[in-house]
Amino acid sequence: MRSIEVHPVFNLMAMTFTADGKGLITCRRHPVLWDVETGHLIRHFGPFTELCQSVDVSPDGLYAVTTASDVSEVRIWEIATGRFHRRLGR
């Protein structure tokens, strides 16, 4: 059991584990990948200009899928690099 302090003041909007269970992706202002074993931040996904509302991982474990706070678009990110891959909507 481990505790990861994502932010000392603000609550999370969403979170999900990576397919292998070794990473945790959280959404607050933008998506962030954490190492579950150490609790260390691995990378920020971005740039992300709006508040991240929700996050999920693709079935193959390669991509993170996020929605913005107004849920008008979906963004797809490469988990291994944190790079923006594609936008759907708007």
XYZ file of N, CA and C in Angstrom:
270
model
N 0.849 -1.171 0.000
C 0.000 0.000 0.000
C 0.894 1.233 0.000
N 0.561 2.223 -0.834
C 1.368 3.433 -0.947
C 0.439 4.629 -1.052
N 0.918 5.744 -0.536
C 0.205 7.006 -0.648
C 1.023 7.926 -1.550
N 0.363 8.544 -2.528
C 1.034 9.473 -3.442
C 0.376 10.832 -3.278
N 1.158 11.828 -2.856
C 0.612 13.174 -2.718
C 0.706 13.875 -4.060
N -0.416 13.968 -4.736
C -0.488 14.576 -6.059
C -0.440 16.090 -5.939
N -1.185 16.631 -5.012
C -1.172 18.066 -4.738
C -1.648 18.249 -3.304
N -0.974 19.096 -2.524
C -1.327 19.217 -1.106
C -2.678 19.874 -0.832
N -3.250 20.595 -1.793
C -4.473 21.350 -1.538
C -5.648 20.890 -2.395
N -5.427 20.666 -3.676
C -6.523 20.423 -4.610
C -6.840 18.934 -4.763
N -8.109 18.641 -5.012
C -8.561 17.277 -5.249
C -8.321 16.862 -6.684
N -8.284 15.550 -6.895
C -8.171 14.998 -8.240
C -9.534 14.946 -8.899
N -9.540 15.083 -10.222
C -10.770 14.906 -10.985
C -10.959 13.428 -11.339
N -9.848 12.741 -11.672
C -9.929 11.337 -12.075
C -8.554 10.698 -11.988
N -8.520 9.371 -12.014
C -7.257 8.644 -12.065
C -7.504 7.246 -12.605
N -6.444 6.654 -13.157
C -6.514 5.282 -13.660
C -5.121 4.676 -13.649
N -5.044 3.375 -13.514
C -3.767 2.677 -13.580
C -3.413 2.390 -15.033
N -2.113 2.331 -15.329
C -1.665 1.898 -16.647
C -1.962 0.407 -16.783
N -1.896 -0.101 -18.005
C -2.256 -1.496 -18.270
C -1.399 -2.488 -17.478
N -0.130 -2.158 -17.250
C 0.752 -3.066 -16.516
C 0.648 -2.890 -14.997
N -0.116 -1.887 -14.541
C -0.299 -1.655 -13.117
C 0.863 -0.958 -12.434
N 1.902 -0.607 -13.191
C 3.090 0.031 -12.612
C 2.987 1.542 -12.565
N 2.047 2.101 -13.322
C 1.879 3.550 -13.368
C 0.463 3.950 -12.979
N 0.338 5.179 -12.529
C -0.959 5.761 -12.194
C -1.044 7.104 -12.904
N -2.103 7.310 -13.688
C -2.303 8.579 -14.380
C -3.404 9.328 -13.647
N -3.080 10.545 -13.236
C -4.041 11.364 -12.505
C -4.421 12.583 -13.336
N -5.627 13.097 -13.062
C -6.118 14.324 -13.699
C -6.444 15.329 -12.614
N -5.831 16.464 -12.685
C -6.201 17.612 -11.883
C -6.236 18.766 -12.855
N -5.153 19.486 -12.997
C -5.094 20.519 -14.037
C -4.753 19.876 -15.375
N -3.810 18.954 -15.374
C -3.419 18.232 -16.584
C -3.064 16.802 -16.181
N -3.012 15.886 -17.156
C -2.690 14.499 -16.828
C -1.220 14.360 -16.401
N -0.996 13.520 -15.410
C 0.346 13.277 -14.878
C 0.493 11.777 -14.650
N 1.669 11.231 -15.011
C 1.976 9.817 -14.801
C 2.887 9.671 -13.585
N 2.504 8.774 -12.666
C 3.256 8.508 -11.441
C 3.737 7.065 -11.429
N 4.878 6.817 -10.809
C 5.379 5.469 -10.581
C 4.709 4.944 -9.315
N 3.953 3.868 -9.414
C 3.201 3.337 -8.275
C 4.139 2.819 -7.185
N 5.231 2.182 -7.574
C 6.133 1.588 -6.590
C 6.855 2.644 -5.748
N 7.340 3.698 -6.405
C 8.125 4.710 -5.681
C 7.320 5.937 -5.278
N 6.198 6.182 -5.971
C 5.415 7.385 -5.719
C 5.972 8.615 -6.414
N 7.010 8.443 -7.236
C 7.632 9.572 -7.933
C 6.887 9.936 -9.216
N 6.889 11.223 -9.513
C 6.320 11.716 -10.764
C 7.215 11.267 -11.915
N 6.615 10.677 -12.945
C 7.377 10.251 -14.123
C 7.322 11.331 -15.195
N 6.110 11.815 -15.522
C 5.994 12.843 -16.563
C 4.642 13.528 -16.525
N 4.647 14.740 -17.044
C 3.411 15.482 -17.311
C 3.034 15.225 -18.753
N 1.751 15.108 -19.032
C 1.257 15.041 -20.396
C 0.868 16.463 -20.780
N 1.260 16.894 -21.921
C 0.867 18.257 -22.259
C 1.657 18.843 -23.401
N 1.380 20.064 -23.730
C 0.596 20.998 -22.917
C -0.894 20.683 -22.960
N -1.565 20.986 -21.877
C -2.998 20.782 -21.734
C -3.574 22.096 -21.258
N -4.357 22.765 -22.081
C -4.783 24.129 -21.792
C -6.031 24.220 -20.925
N -6.794 23.140 -20.804
C -8.007 23.159 -19.998
C -7.884 22.124 -18.885
N -8.760 22.191 -17.919
C -8.723 21.235 -16.823
C -9.045 19.835 -17.325
N -8.235 18.880 -16.926
C -8.456 17.477 -17.281
C -9.602 16.941 -16.423
N -10.641 16.431 -17.062
C -11.836 15.970 -16.356
C -11.833 14.463 -16.109
N -11.380 13.701 -17.103
C -11.390 12.244 -16.959
C -10.223 11.646 -17.729
N -9.858 10.420 -17.351
C -8.738 9.734 -18.000
C -9.014 8.235 -18.016
N -8.578 7.591 -19.101
C -8.651 6.140 -19.214
C -7.468 5.692 -20.058
N -7.205 4.408 -20.069
C -6.084 3.843 -20.819
C -6.642 2.941 -21.909
N -6.038 3.008 -23.106
C -6.477 2.166 -24.220
C -6.260 0.686 -23.885
N -7.040 -0.214 -24.494
C -6.911 -1.646 -24.203
C -5.506 -2.200 -24.442
N -4.773 -1.624 -25.418
C -3.411 -2.112 -25.677
C -2.383 -1.493 -24.725
N -2.801 -0.552 -23.886
C -1.909 0.053 -22.900
C -0.960 1.101 -23.434
N -1.097 1.477 -24.705
C -0.167 2.423 -25.317
C -0.587 3.879 -25.156
N -1.883 4.121 -24.986
C -2.398 5.492 -24.997
C -3.239 5.805 -23.770
N -3.174 7.062 -23.356
C -4.091 7.591 -22.353
C -5.095 8.458 -23.093
N -6.339 8.386 -22.700
C -7.413 9.158 -23.325
C -7.997 10.072 -22.256
N -8.036 11.386 -22.538
C -8.539 12.347 -21.558
C -9.650 13.199 -22.160
N -10.500 13.714 -21.276
C -11.478 14.718 -21.684
C -11.173 16.002 -20.930
N -11.523 17.117 -21.552
C -11.341 18.424 -20.927
C -12.509 18.706 -19.995
N -12.396 19.768 -19.227
C -13.423 20.084 -18.234
C -14.787 20.352 -18.862
N -14.814 20.854 -20.089
C -16.110 21.083 -20.734
C -16.558 19.877 -21.561
N -15.802 18.799 -21.568
C -16.094 17.524 -22.218
C -16.449 17.686 -23.696
N -15.924 18.708 -24.343
C -16.219 18.923 -25.759
C -15.175 18.282 -26.671
N -14.103 17.787 -26.090
C -13.096 17.128 -26.917
C -12.409 16.026 -26.127
N -11.863 15.097 -26.873
C -11.104 13.982 -26.314
C -9.681 14.118 -26.831
N -8.714 13.940 -25.961
C -7.310 13.970 -26.383
C -6.679 12.613 -26.120
N -5.821 12.214 -27.045
C -5.132 10.927 -26.946
C -3.644 11.208 -26.798
N -3.024 10.579 -25.804
C -1.611 10.803 -25.474
C -0.850 9.485 -25.523
N 0.407 9.525 -25.946
C 1.276 8.353 -25.881
C 1.780 8.236 -24.443
N 1.501 7.131 -23.790
C 1.912 6.977 -22.397
C 3.430 6.917 -22.262
N 4.101 6.219 -23.158
C 5.555 6.042 -23.049
C 6.330 7.356 -23.130
N 5.803 8.329 -23.879
C 6.532 9.582 -24.084
C 5.830 10.800 -23.486
N 4.526 10.690 -23.245
C 3.748 11.830 -22.786
C 3.351 12.773 -23.909
N 3.705 12.419 -25.134
C 3.395 13.283 -26.289
C 1.928 13.223 -26.681
N 1.430 14.383 -27.088
C 0.076 14.498 -27.621
C 0.024 13.713 -28.928
N -1.003 12.904 -29.098
C -1.117 12.065 -30.297
C -2.236 12.556 -31.226
N -3.438 12.794 -30.683
C -4.562 13.156 -31.533
C -5.672 13.786 -30.706
N -6.452 14.635 -31.342
C -7.621 15.271 -30.718
C -8.869 14.866 -31.489
N -9.930 14.549 -30.753
C -11.215 14.230 -31.357
C -12.237 15.225 -30.822
N -13.064 15.772 -31.688
C -14.068 16.740 -31.276
C -13.683 18.151 -31.672
N -14.516 19.089 -31.285
C -14.344 20.512 -31.624
C -13.869 20.711 -33.016
